[in-house]
mmCIF file of C-alpha atoms and ligand atoms in Angstrom:
data_model
loop_
_atom_site.group_PDB
_atom_site.id
_atom_site.type_symbol
_atom_site.label_atom_id
_atom_site.label_comp_id
_atom_site.label_asym_id
_atom_site.label_seq_id
_atom_site.Cartn_x
_atom_site.Cartn_y
_atom_site.Cartn_z
ATOM 1 C CA MET D 1 13.422 13.142 -15.067
ATOM 2 C CA GLN D 2 10.665 14.572 -13.095
ATOM 3 C CA ASN D 3 8.487 12.483 -11.317
ATOM 4 C CA TYR D 4 4.794 12.706 -11.354
ATOM 5 C CA ILE D 5 3.951 9.588 -9.212
ATOM 6 C CA THR D 6 2.552 9.374 -5.947
ATOM 7 C CA PRO D 7 5.312 9.291 -3.918
ATOM 8 C CA ASN D 8 4.038 5.249 -2.537
ATOM 9 C CA PHE D 9 6.661 3.722 -4.747
ATOM 10 C CA SER D 10 10.476 4.019 -4.670
ATOM 11 C CA PHE D 11 11.549 3.960 -8.068
ATOM 12 C CA ALA D 12 14.778 2.385 -9.148
ATOM 13 C CA PRO D 13 17.294 5.303 -10.715
ATOM 14 C CA VAL D 14 16.729 3.351 -13.986
ATOM 15 C CA ILE D 15 14.144 3.423 -16.547
ATOM 16 C CA PRO D 16 13.057 0.512 -18.465
ATOM 17 C CA GLU D 17 12.367 1.106 -22.125
ATOM 18 C CA ARG D 18 12.407 -1.987 -24.527
ATOM 19 C CA ALA D 19 12.467 -5.667 -23.611
ATOM 20 C CA SER D 20 12.588 -8.949 -25.353
ATOM 21 C CA GLY D 21 12.783 -12.493 -23.551
ATOM 22 C CA SER D 22 14.988 -12.275 -20.622
ATOM 23 C CA ARG D 23 16.503 -8.727 -21.711
ATOM 24 C CA VAL D 24 15.576 -5.629 -20.813
ATOM 25 C CA TRP D 25 17.097 -2.235 -22.165
ATOM 26 C CA ASP D 26 16.877 1.386 -20.408
ATOM 27 C CA THR D 27 16.500 4.668 -21.384
ATOM 28 C CA GLU D 28 20.398 4.764 -21.756
ATOM 29 C CA GLY D 29 20.663 1.943 -23.627
ATOM 30 C CA ARG D 30 21.681 -0.333 -21.178
ATOM 31 C CA GLU D 31 21.016 -3.913 -21.099
ATOM 32 C CA TYR D 32 20.207 -6.104 -18.135
ATOM 33 C CA ILE D 33 19.114 -9.831 -17.571
ATOM 34 C CA ASP D 34 16.197 -10.215 -16.144
ATOM 35 C CA LEU D 35 15.482 -12.876 -13.350
ATOM 36 C CA ALA D 36 12.808 -10.990 -11.717
ATOM 37 C CA GLY D 37 10.181 -11.430 -13.959
ATOM 38 C CA GLY D 38 8.243 -8.682 -13.142
ATOM 39 C CA ILE D 39 7.573 -9.736 -9.804
ATOM 40 C CA ALA D 40 6.712 -13.498 -11.118
ATOM 41 C CA VAL D 41 4.544 -11.914 -13.864
ATOM 42 C CA ASN D 42 6.477 -12.240 -17.474
ATOM 43 C CA ALA D 43 6.178 -16.018 -17.071
ATOM 44 C CA LEU D 44 7.073 -16.087 -21.060
ATOM 45 C CA GLY D 45 9.876 -13.305 -20.994
ATOM 46 C CA HIS D 46 8.825 -10.362 -22.339
ATOM 47 C CA CYS D 47 7.031 -9.637 -25.782
ATOM 48 C CA HIS D 48 7.013 -13.370 -26.204
ATOM 49 C CA PRO D 49 5.941 -13.350 -30.326
ATOM 50 C CA ASP D 50 2.575 -16.000 -29.421
ATOM 51 C CA LEU D 51 1.640 -13.335 -26.653
ATOM 52 C CA VAL D 52 2.101 -9.931 -29.129
ATOM 53 C CA GLU D 53 0.324 -11.907 -31.719
ATOM 54 C CA ALA D 54 -3.105 -13.017 -29.983
ATOM 55 C CA LEU D 55 -3.121 -9.374 -28.269
ATOM 56 C CA THR D 56 -2.907 -7.543 -31.580
ATOM 57 C CA GLN D 57 -5.328 -9.998 -33.173
ATOM 58 C CA GLN D 58 -7.939 -9.310 -30.295
ATOM 59 C CA ALA D 59 -6.800 -5.484 -30.480
ATOM 60 C CA GLN D 60 -8.239 -5.504 -34.215
ATOM 61 C CA LYS D 61 -11.373 -7.514 -33.298
ATOM 62 C CA MET D 62 -12.687 -5.943 -30.254
ATOM 63 C CA TRP D 63 -11.472 -4.281 -26.708
ATOM 64 C CA HIS D 64 -14.389 -4.104 -24.564
ATOM 65 C CA VAL D 65 -18.441 -4.699 -24.519
ATOM 66 C CA SER D 66 -19.084 -4.844 -20.721
ATOM 67 C CA ASN D 67 -20.156 -7.630 -18.256
ATOM 68 C CA ILE D 68 -23.593 -7.765 -19.631
ATOM 69 C CA TYR D 69 -21.875 -9.981 -22.373
ATOM 70 C CA THR D 70 -19.854 -13.024 -21.964
ATOM 71 C CA THR D 71 -17.452 -13.469 -24.946
ATOM 72 C CA ARG D 72 -15.395 -16.264 -26.316
ATOM 73 C CA ALA D 73 -12.573 -15.460 -25.595
ATOM 74 C CA ALA D 74 -13.326 -15.376 -21.506
ATOM 75 C CA GLN D 75 -14.986 -18.743 -21.865
ATOM 76 C CA GLU D 76 -12.303 -20.368 -23.607
ATOM 77 C CA LEU D 77 -9.787 -19.277 -20.975
ATOM 78 C CA ALA D 78 -12.676 -20.144 -18.371
ATOM 79 C CA GLN D 79 -12.657 -23.418 -19.782
ATOM 80 C CA LYS D 80 -8.957 -24.393 -19.668
ATOM 81 C CA LEU D 81 -8.748 -23.394 -15.958
ATOM 82 C CA VAL D 82 -11.696 -25.369 -15.447
ATOM 83 C CA GLU D 83 -10.143 -28.335 -17.563
ATOM 84 C CA GLN D 84 -6.752 -28.358 -15.659
ATOM 85 C CA THR D 85 -7.537 -27.346 -11.729
ATOM 86 C CA PHE D 86 -10.035 -28.804 -9.146
ATOM 87 C CA ALA D 87 -12.604 -25.834 -10.412
ATOM 88 C CA GLU D 88 -15.660 -25.385 -11.946
ATOM 89 C CA LYS D 89 -16.280 -22.017 -12.224
ATOM 90 C CA VAL D 90 -14.051 -19.006 -12.620
ATOM 91 C CA PHE D 91 -14.476 -15.463 -11.852
ATOM 92 C CA PHE D 92 -12.195 -12.856 -13.921
ATOM 93 C CA CYS D 93 -10.815 -9.783 -12.788
ATOM 94 C CA ASN D 94 -8.045 -7.477 -13.333
ATOM 95 C CA SER D 95 -5.389 -8.000 -10.164
ATOM 96 C CA GLY D 96 -4.450 -10.525 -7.480
ATOM 97 C CA ALA D 97 -5.907 -8.338 -4.819
ATOM 98 C CA GLU D 98 -9.278 -8.210 -6.770
ATOM 99 C CA ALA D 99 -9.145 -11.998 -7.081
ATOM 100 C CA ASN D 100 -8.388 -12.450 -3.113
ATOM 101 C CA GLU D 101 -10.781 -9.719 -2.526
ATOM 102 C CA ALA D 102 -13.288 -11.737 -4.482
ATOM 103 C CA ALA D 103 -12.606 -14.878 -2.890
ATOM 104 C CA LEU D 104 -12.882 -13.701 1.014
ATOM 105 C CA LYS D 105 -16.132 -12.029 -0.074
ATOM 106 C CA LEU D 106 -17.343 -15.103 -1.801
ATOM 107 C CA ALA D 107 -16.273 -17.380 1.057
ATOM 108 C CA ARG D 108 -17.986 -14.766 3.730
ATOM 109 C CA LYS D 109 -21.327 -14.946 1.062
ATOM 110 C CA TYR D 110 -21.071 -18.761 1.113
ATOM 111 C CA ALA D 111 -21.214 -19.297 4.929
ATOM 112 C CA ARG D 112 -23.807 -17.284 5.501
ATOM 113 C CA ASP D 113 -26.594 -18.098 2.564
ATOM 114 C CA HIS D 114 -25.681 -21.990 4.076
ATOM 115 C CA PHE D 115 -24.872 -21.365 8.080
ATOM 116 C CA GLY D 116 -25.699 -18.260 9.030
ATOM 117 C CA ALA D 117 -24.155 -14.916 9.262
ATOM 118 C CA GLU D 118 -22.416 -15.862 12.844
ATOM 119 C CA LYS D 119 -20.254 -17.957 10.526
ATOM 120 C CA ASN D 120 -17.954 -15.345 9.052
ATOM 121 C CA GLU D 121 -14.517 -15.535 10.766
ATOM 122 C CA ILE D 122 -11.741 -15.714 8.668
ATOM 123 C CA ILE D 123 -7.885 -17.468 9.364
ATOM 124 C CA ALA D 124 -5.355 -16.163 7.339
ATOM 125 C CA CYS D 125 -1.161 -16.333 8.098
ATOM 126 C CA ALA D 126 1.172 -13.761 9.814
ATOM 127 C CA ASN D 127 3.288 -12.448 7.336
ATOM 128 C CA ALA D 128 1.062 -13.602 4.350
ATOM 129 C CA PHE D 129 0.501 -11.066 0.954
ATOM 130 C CA HIS D 130 -2.813 -10.893 -0.239
ATOM 131 C CA GLY D 131 -2.803 -7.381 -1.938
ATOM 132 C CA ARG D 132 -3.528 -3.716 -1.062
ATOM 133 C CA THR D 133 -7.380 -3.228 -1.219
ATOM 134 C CA LEU D 134 -8.108 -2.600 2.503
ATOM 135 C CA PHE D 135 -9.914 -6.124 2.990
ATOM 136 C CA THR D 136 -6.473 -7.808 1.691
ATOM 137 C CA VAL D 137 -3.838 -6.261 3.753
ATOM 138 C CA SER D 138 -6.272 -6.672 6.492
ATOM 139 C CA VAL D 139 -6.089 -10.504 5.849
ATOM 140 C CA GLY D 140 -2.647 -10.062 5.241
ATOM 141 C CA GLY D 141 -0.397 -10.585 7.496
ATOM 142 C CA GLN D 142 2.052 -7.653 7.982
ATOM 143 C CA PRO D 143 0.677 -4.641 9.986
ATOM 144 C CA LYS D 144 3.163 -2.430 8.403
ATOM 145 C CA TYR D 145 0.378 -2.456 5.165
ATOM 146 C CA SER D 146 -2.745 -2.204 7.169
ATOM 147 C CA GLN D 147 -2.453 -0.399 10.745
ATOM 148 C CA ASP D 148 -2.076 3.360 8.960
ATOM 149 C CA PHE D 149 -5.649 2.602 7.437
ATOM 150 C CA ALA D 150 -7.583 1.559 10.040
ATOM 151 C CA PRO D 151 -10.513 0.831 10.982
ATOM 152 C CA LEU D 152 -9.919 -2.680 9.452
ATOM 153 C CA PRO D 153 -12.738 -5.011 8.288
ATOM 154 C CA ALA D 154 -13.784 -7.148 11.242
ATOM 155 C CA GLY D 155 -13.481 -10.966 11.910
ATOM 156 C CA ILE D 156 -9.990 -11.718 10.943
ATOM 157 C CA ASN D 157 -7.486 -13.612 13.057
ATOM 158 C CA HIS D 158 -4.143 -14.135 12.227
ATOM 159 C CA VAL D 159 -1.832 -17.544 12.750
ATOM 160 C CA PRO D 160 1.826 -18.239 12.614
ATOM 161 C CA PHE D 161 2.002 -20.063 9.231
ATOM 162 C CA ASN D 162 3.248 -23.111 9.312
ATOM 163 C CA ASP D 163 1.975 -23.964 12.854
ATOM 164 C CA VAL D 164 -0.049 -27.127 13.155
ATOM 165 C CA ALA D 165 -1.186 -26.789 16.624
ATOM 166 C CA ALA D 166 -1.942 -22.916 16.136
ATOM 167 C CA LEU D 167 -4.321 -23.308 13.259
ATOM 168 C CA LYS D 168 -6.203 -26.550 14.982
ATOM 169 C CA ALA D 169 -6.433 -23.903 18.152
ATOM 170 C CA ALA D 170 -7.765 -21.080 16.480
ATOM 171 C CA ILE D 171 -10.709 -22.773 13.715
ATOM 172 C CA SER D 172 -13.976 -23.612 14.870
ATOM 173 C CA ASP D 173 -17.495 -23.232 13.405
ATOM 174 C CA LYS D 174 -17.266 -19.732 13.369
ATOM 175 C CA THR D 175 -14.604 -20.096 10.627
ATOM 176 C CA CYS D 176 -15.687 -19.648 7.194
ATOM 177 C CA ALA D 177 -12.379 -19.257 5.366
ATOM 178 C CA VAL D 178 -8.589 -20.251 5.979
ATOM 179 C CA ILE D 179 -6.513 -18.246 3.538
ATOM 180 C CA ILE D 180 -2.808 -19.867 2.854
ATOM 181 C CA GLU D 181 0.209 -18.965 0.360
ATOM 182 C CA PRO D 182 1.347 -22.678 -0.744
ATOM 183 C CA ILE D 183 4.534 -20.783 -0.970
ATOM 184 C CA GLN D 184 4.557 -17.072 1.077
ATOM 185 C CA GLY D 185 6.430 -14.946 -1.794
ATOM 186 C CA GLU D 186 6.535 -11.481 -0.439
ATOM 187 C CA SER D 187 7.624 -12.439 2.983
ATOM 188 C CA GLY D 188 10.711 -14.580 1.829
ATOM 189 C CA VAL D 189 9.834 -17.616 -0.576
ATOM 190 C CA LEU D 190 8.576 -20.097 2.379
ATOM 191 C CA PRO D 191 7.025 -22.787 1.302
ATOM 192 C CA ALA D 192 4.164 -24.325 3.491
ATOM 193 C CA THR D 193 4.796 -28.021 4.426
ATOM 194 C CA ALA D 194 2.980 -30.865 3.060
ATOM 195 C CA GLU D 195 1.527 -31.679 6.496
ATOM 196 C CA TYR D 196 0.267 -28.156 7.105
ATOM 197 C CA LEU D 197 -1.894 -28.071 3.925
ATOM 198 C CA GLN D 198 -3.488 -31.658 4.662
ATOM 199 C CA VAL D 199 -4.236 -30.293 8.250
ATOM 200 C CA ALA D 200 -5.917 -27.134 7.138
ATOM 201 C CA ARG D 201 -7.738 -29.100 4.516
ATOM 202 C CA ARG D 202 -9.440 -31.816 7.300
ATOM 203 C CA LEU D 203 -9.826 -28.893 9.992
ATOM 204 C CA CYS D 204 -11.843 -26.757 6.776
ATOM 205 C CA ASP D 205 -14.110 -29.974 6.249
ATOM 206 C CA GLU D 206 -14.569 -30.514 9.943
ATOM 207 C CA HIS D 207 -15.593 -26.992 10.343
ATOM 208 C CA LYS D 208 -17.436 -26.718 6.873
ATOM 209 C CA ALA D 209 -14.990 -23.734 5.966
ATOM 210 C CA CYS D 210 -13.665 -22.732 2.892
ATOM 211 C CA LEU D 211 -9.753 -23.477 1.945
ATOM 212 C CA ILE D 212 -8.577 -20.776 -0.355
ATOM 213 C CA PHE D 213 -5.158 -21.008 -1.662
ATOM 214 C CA ASP D 214 -3.655 -18.139 -2.700
ATOM 215 C CA GLU D 215 -1.939 -18.720 -6.070
ATOM 216 C CA VAL D 216 -1.276 -15.494 -7.596
ATOM 217 C CA GLN D 217 2.458 -15.615 -7.249
ATOM 218 C CA THR D 218 2.705 -19.044 -7.047
ATOM 219 C CA GLY D 219 0.628 -20.082 -10.220
ATOM 220 C CA MET D 220 1.010 -20.561 -13.637
ATOM 221 C CA GLY D 221 3.850 -22.976 -14.173
ATOM 222 C CA ARG D 222 6.128 -20.723 -11.726
ATOM 223 C CA THR D 223 6.730 -24.335 -9.200
ATOM 224 C CA GLY D 224 6.903 -26.531 -12.205
ATOM 225 C CA LYS D 225 3.557 -27.458 -11.809
ATOM 226 C CA LEU D 226 0.555 -25.351 -13.374
ATOM 227 C CA PHE D 227 -0.368 -24.552 -9.861
ATOM 228 C CA ALA D 228 1.492 -25.428 -6.720
ATOM 229 C CA TYR D 229 -1.246 -27.212 -4.735
ATOM 230 C CA GLU D 230 -0.462 -30.072 -7.052
ATOM 231 C CA HIS D 231 2.654 -30.810 -4.939
ATOM 232 C CA SER D 232 0.798 -31.528 -1.923
ATOM 233 C CA GLY D 233 -2.080 -32.850 -3.684
ATOM 234 C CA VAL D 234 -4.641 -30.979 -1.332
ATOM 235 C CA GLN D 235 -7.211 -28.926 -3.197
ATOM 236 C CA PRO D 236 -8.656 -25.904 -2.422
ATOM 237 C CA ASP D 237 -11.712 -24.839 -2.043
ATOM 238 C CA ILE D 238 -11.161 -21.688 -3.818
ATOM 239 C CA MET D 239 -8.047 -20.252 -5.523
ATOM 240 C CA THR D 240 -6.888 -17.268 -6.946
ATOM 241 C CA SER D 241 -4.331 -16.468 -9.809
ATOM 242 C CA ALA D 242 -3.354 -13.420 -11.262
ATOM 243 C CA LYS D 243 0.349 -12.118 -11.724
ATOM 244 C CA ALA D 244 1.388 -14.880 -14.429
ATOM 245 C CA LEU D 245 -1.896 -15.959 -15.866
ATOM 246 C CA GLY D 246 -1.710 -12.695 -18.485
ATOM 247 C CA CYS D 247 1.937 -12.840 -18.881
ATOM 248 C CA GLY D 248 2.366 -9.122 -18.174
ATOM 249 C CA PHE D 249 -1.145 -8.142 -19.283
ATOM 250 C CA PRO D 250 -3.560 -7.497 -16.559
ATOM 251 C CA ILE D 251 -5.801 -10.006 -15.600
ATOM 252 C CA GLY D 252 -6.634 -11.730 -12.036
ATOM 253 C CA ALA D 253 -8.897 -14.972 -11.586
ATOM 254 C CA MET D 254 -10.863 -16.487 -9.012
ATOM 255 C CA LEU D 255 -11.404 -20.201 -9.013
ATOM 256 C CA THR D 256 -14.001 -22.140 -7.418
ATOM 257 C CA THR D 257 -16.854 -25.312 -7.259
ATOM 258 C CA GLU D 258 -20.028 -25.117 -8.711
ATOM 259 C CA LYS D 259 -21.498 -25.588 -5.268
ATOM 260 C CA ILE D 260 -19.482 -22.565 -3.938
ATOM 261 C CA ALA D 261 -19.888 -20.694 -6.936
ATOM 262 C CA SER D 262 -23.494 -20.645 -6.523
ATOM 263 C CA SER D 263 -23.323 -17.829 -3.616
ATOM 264 C CA PHE D 264 -22.276 -15.405 -6.207
ATOM 265 C CA GLY D 265 -25.938 -15.098 -7.768
ATOM 266 C CA PRO D 266 -25.949 -11.996 -10.199
ATOM 267 C CA GLY D 267 -25.761 -9.120 -8.829
ATOM 268 C CA SER D 268 -23.791 -10.033 -5.849
ATOM 269 C CA HIS D 269 -20.449 -9.163 -7.143
ATOM 270 C CA GLY D 270 -18.707 -7.468 -10.163
ATOM 271 C CA THR D 271 -16.111 -5.514 -12.359
ATOM 272 C CA THR D 272 -16.007 -3.267 -15.131
ATOM 273 C CA PHE D 273 -12.938 -4.875 -16.966
ATOM 274 C CA GLY D 274 -12.512 -8.258 -15.768
ATOM 275 C CA GLY D 275 -12.526 -10.827 -18.513
ATOM 276 C CA ASN D 276 -11.991 -8.400 -21.172
ATOM 277 C CA PRO D 277 -11.193 -10.260 -24.252
ATOM 278 C CA LEU D 278 -7.627 -8.362 -24.482
ATOM 279 C CA ALA D 279 -6.858 -9.876 -21.385
ATOM 280 C CA CYS D 280 -8.554 -13.423 -22.042
ATOM 281 C CA ALA D 281 -7.424 -13.758 -25.546
ATOM 282 C CA VAL D 282 -3.377 -13.294 -23.921
ATOM 283 C CA GLY D 283 -4.039 -15.372 -20.972
ATOM 284 C CA SER D 284 -5.705 -18.164 -23.373
ATOM 285 C CA ARG D 285 -2.620 -18.217 -25.735
ATOM 286 C CA ALA D 286 -0.370 -18.101 -22.350
ATOM 287 C CA PHE D 287 -2.056 -20.784 -21.125
ATOM 288 C CA ASP D 288 -1.374 -23.283 -23.919
ATOM 289 C CA ILE D 289 2.464 -22.371 -23.776
ATOM 290 C CA ILE D 290 2.872 -22.733 -19.857
ATOM 291 C CA ASN D 291 0.571 -25.884 -19.581
ATOM 292 C CA MET D 292 2.954 -28.176 -22.332
ATOM 293 C CA SER D 293 4.578 -30.681 -20.313
ATOM 294 C CA LYS D 294 7.960 -29.558 -22.188
ATOM 295 C CA THR D 295 7.465 -26.333 -20.675
ATOM 296 C CA LEU D 296 6.466 -27.683 -17.022
ATOM 297 C CA ALA D 297 9.920 -29.723 -17.528
ATOM 298 C CA HIS D 298 11.976 -26.888 -18.586
ATOM 299 C CA VAL D 299 10.847 -25.051 -15.342
ATOM 300 C CA ASN D 300 11.984 -27.900 -13.033
ATOM 301 C CA ARG D 301 15.104 -28.258 -15.296
ATOM 302 C CA GLN D 302 16.503 -24.633 -14.950
ATOM 303 C CA GLY D 303 14.855 -24.155 -11.537
ATOM 304 C CA GLU D 304 17.534 -26.985 -10.116
ATOM 305 C CA LYS D 305 19.912 -25.875 -12.075
ATOM 306 C CA LEU D 306 19.336 -22.223 -10.697
ATOM 307 C CA LYS D 307 19.111 -22.899 -7.176
ATOM 308 C CA GLN D 308 22.552 -25.535 -7.853
ATOM 309 C CA MET D 309 24.483 -22.328 -9.297
ATOM 310 C CA LEU D 310 23.510 -19.779 -6.350
ATOM 311 C CA THR D 311 24.069 -22.647 -3.852
ATOM 312 C CA GLU D 312 27.445 -22.825 -4.831
ATOM 313 C CA LEU D 313 27.878 -19.012 -5.149
ATOM 314 C CA GLY D 314 26.638 -18.893 -1.675
ATOM 315 C CA GLU D 315 29.266 -21.387 -0.474
ATOM 316 C CA GLU D 316 31.941 -19.689 -2.357
ATOM 317 C CA ASN D 317 31.313 -16.571 -0.681
ATOM 318 C CA GLY D 318 29.453 -17.179 2.093
ATOM 319 C CA VAL D 319 26.186 -14.517 1.791
ATOM 320 C CA PHE D 320 23.342 -16.826 1.387
ATOM 321 C CA GLN D 321 22.774 -19.454 4.522
ATOM 322 C CA THR D 322 20.359 -20.965 2.480
ATOM 323 C CA VAL D 323 18.600 -21.058 -1.144
ATOM 324 C CA ARG D 324 14.974 -22.535 -1.156
ATOM 325 C CA GLY D 325 12.172 -22.296 -3.145
ATOM 326 C CA GLU D 326 10.335 -24.436 -5.927
ATOM 327 C CA GLY D 327 10.712 -24.296 -9.702
ATOM 328 C CA LEU D 328 11.463 -21.057 -10.923
ATOM 329 C CA LEU D 329 10.412 -19.124 -7.635
ATOM 330 C CA ILE D 330 13.822 -18.816 -5.768
ATOM 331 C CA GLY D 331 14.692 -17.091 -2.404
ATOM 332 C CA CYS D 332 18.441 -16.591 -1.503
ATOM 333 C CA VAL D 333 18.076 -15.891 2.459
ATOM 334 C CA LEU D 334 21.060 -14.046 3.488
ATOM 335 C CA ALA D 335 23.193 -15.511 6.100
ATOM 336 C CA ASP D 336 22.767 -13.867 9.805
ATOM 337 C CA ASP D 337 26.251 -11.662 9.359
ATOM 338 C CA TYR D 338 24.484 -10.005 6.250
ATOM 339 C CA ALA D 339 20.805 -9.628 7.643
ATOM 340 C CA GLY D 340 18.819 -6.843 6.593
ATOM 341 C CA LYS D 341 20.873 -6.249 3.470
ATOM 342 C CA ALA D 342 19.010 -7.364 0.529
ATOM 343 C CA GLY D 343 17.827 -4.015 -0.564
ATOM 344 C CA GLU D 344 20.977 -3.005 -0.922
ATOM 345 C CA ILE D 345 22.337 -6.001 -2.976
ATOM 346 C CA ASN D 346 19.075 -5.409 -4.929
ATOM 347 C CA ALA D 347 20.537 -1.963 -6.070
ATOM 348 C CA LEU D 348 24.104 -2.930 -6.473
ATOM 349 C CA ALA D 349 23.183 -6.194 -8.815
ATOM 350 C CA LEU D 350 20.772 -3.704 -11.362
ATOM 351 C CA ALA D 351 24.107 -1.521 -11.486
ATOM 352 C CA HIS D 352 25.433 -4.419 -12.425
ATOM 353 C CA GLY D 353 22.733 -4.881 -15.303
ATOM 354 C CA LEU D 354 20.509 -7.990 -13.072
ATOM 355 C CA MET D 355 17.377 -7.448 -12.180
ATOM 356 C CA ILE D 356 16.289 -9.171 -9.233
ATOM 357 C CA LEU D 357 13.677 -9.021 -6.568
ATOM 358 C CA VAL D 358 13.701 -8.964 -2.581
ATOM 359 C CA ALA D 359 11.266 -10.649 -0.287
ATOM 360 C CA GLY D 360 11.789 -8.812 3.050
ATOM 361 C CA PRO D 361 15.076 -7.126 4.238
ATOM 362 C CA ASN D 362 16.834 -10.881 4.677
ATOM 363 C CA VAL D 363 15.888 -12.543 1.514
ATOM 364 C CA LEU D 364 16.918 -11.749 -2.188
ATOM 365 C CA ARG D 365 14.606 -13.465 -4.587
ATOM 366 C CA LEU D 366 14.313 -14.604 -8.171
ATOM 367 C CA ALA D 367 11.228 -15.172 -10.422
ATOM 368 C CA PRO D 368 12.715 -15.054 -14.136
ATOM 369 C CA SER D 369 10.911 -16.274 -17.342
ATOM 370 C CA LEU D 370 9.781 -19.859 -17.305
ATOM 371 C CA LEU D 371 11.377 -20.454 -20.696
ATOM 372 C CA ILE D 372 14.931 -18.613 -19.602
ATOM 373 C CA THR D 373 18.393 -20.405 -21.032
ATOM 374 C CA ASP D 374 21.010 -21.860 -19.867
ATOM 375 C CA GLU D 375 23.098 -18.909 -20.752
ATOM 376 C CA GLU D 376 20.975 -16.496 -19.357
ATOM 377 C CA ILE D 377 20.891 -18.066 -16.405
ATOM 378 C CA GLU D 378 24.377 -18.423 -16.109
ATOM 379 C CA GLU D 379 24.970 -14.714 -17.170
ATOM 380 C CA GLY D 380 22.411 -13.861 -14.463
ATOM 381 C CA VAL D 381 24.273 -15.564 -11.487
ATOM 382 C CA ALA D 382 27.585 -14.210 -12.775
ATOM 383 C CA LYS D 383 26.288 -10.991 -12.948
ATOM 384 C CA LEU D 384 25.077 -11.637 -9.023
ATOM 385 C CA ARG D 385 28.864 -12.894 -8.329
ATOM 386 C CA SER D 386 30.573 -9.720 -9.746
ATOM 387 C CA ALA D 387 27.908 -7.604 -7.145
ATOM 388 C CA LEU D 388 28.114 -9.530 -4.347
ATOM 389 C CA GLN D 389 32.301 -9.534 -4.727
ATOM 390 C CA GLU D 390 31.802 -5.328 -4.744
ATOM 391 C CA TRP D 391 29.537 -5.031 -2.294
ATOM 392 C CA LEU D 392 31.180 -7.404 -0.040
ATOM 393 C CA GLN D 393 34.559 -5.386 -0.409
ATOM 394 C CA VAL D 394 32.706 -1.590 -0.374
ATOM 395 C CA CYS D 395 30.124 -2.271 2.698
ATOM 396 C CA GLY D 396 31.876 -5.600 4.301
ATOM 397 C CA LYS D 397 29.951 -7.547 7.404
ATOM 398 C CA ASN D 398 27.672 -5.758 9.796
ATOM 399 C CA GLY D 399 29.393 -4.205 12.560
HETATM 400 C C1 PLP G 401 1.407 -10.033 -6.198
HETATM 401 C C2 PLP G 401 0.221 -10.851 -4.941
HETATM 402 C C3 PLP G 401 -1.205 -10.407 -4.667
HETATM 403 C C4 PLP G 401 -1.627 -8.909 -5.146
HETATM 404 O O1 PLP G 401 -1.566 -8.906 -6.684
HETATM 405 P P1 PLP G 401 -1.730 -7.561 -7.378
HETATM 406 O O2 PLP G 401 -2.090 -8.104 -8.634
HETATM 407 O O3 PLP G 401 -0.674 -6.989 -7.010
HETATM 408 O O4 PLP G 401 -3.001 -6.885 -6.675
HETATM 409 C C5 PLP G 401 -1.771 -11.213 -3.912
HETATM 410 N N1 PLP G 401 -1.202 -12.808 -3.409
HETATM 411 C C6 PLP G 401 0.243 -12.811 -3.478
HETATM 412 C C7 PLP G 401 0.447 -13.805 -2.961
HETATM 413 C C8 PLP G 401 0.863 -11.901 -4.446
HETATM 414 O O5 PLP G 401 2.167 -12.239 -4.490
#
């Protein structure tokens, strides 16, 4: 097929066409088990009937009225988010990057409003991922995503992740925000320690800086809690959500307290599509399903099962050194002998009818539907087993 899309994506050699639950079919009619979930997006699987209903009902009613008006759908979803989190106010947008862009801009403006223009420095973590706008690639800790787009926004410092001493050394009264992923998703499914988050909270309080949690990947039930910060009990001042929030319909959100939100006065920030009724209607129905204790218990149970089976698979063939993560966000870290081969294994898994992800060159990442069944887990792991068997035969060890 002729490819008309800009070459910043390297597309897989198959074209998905139809999907249901945790299964996807391509244009050739081949079936896949989906343990990737559209990169931690399709939290309720594909085409969940309740979400199809919410979307089509709203589609018959009203699509868009501009941000000159609020809508019932937007207020309803915002109320649900507020009632179940630390937050008191919500800003809707269309993606994770936009949510983080809003969070970072708000932290700068809040600091300027209350403490003056000097307080503008942002501390972020090495290897972090916060999106692809110029500000968010600059704050993200992966120079490969930012260096070719210089000059970059100034006032951003990077510290090693989970390094308490480095954070203590870096923070000052000029710091306006510290931004952390509770689990670094893109760079290897690497959880922050509870101690790191606690120290970050204390340091932000001492220096009157906003603590921002980027929960774009960890949010909405993915880790077995509605948001991952609940595991540590450390509350942020600002939090971002996207990916699973609309379960595949584009929507992002920035959540914060009333006091901080008041720095976003009329006209200070905006979006054309953010909070549109279609996205909010889907998000609102998805929220009700994800936030059920039954769903979150299922995530914990299926996460343990999948982690256990992957650990056994790794012990059997020696390909994984550890399997880590929380709930249904799981990373299989490749053994040293197989370092750098995650992409190859990922491609072969697809050929075996299994959709998974990588998180950097050394980690296979799984982020399946939160509703995944026992049979689907077993079938997925069996496909991964046969893909790894073939890969070990064909490619063998490094060197
Ligand atoms: C995916 C992701 C983003 C970016 O979200 P987009 O919707 O692609 O802009 C930001 N932060 C984290 C932690 C993510 O995983």
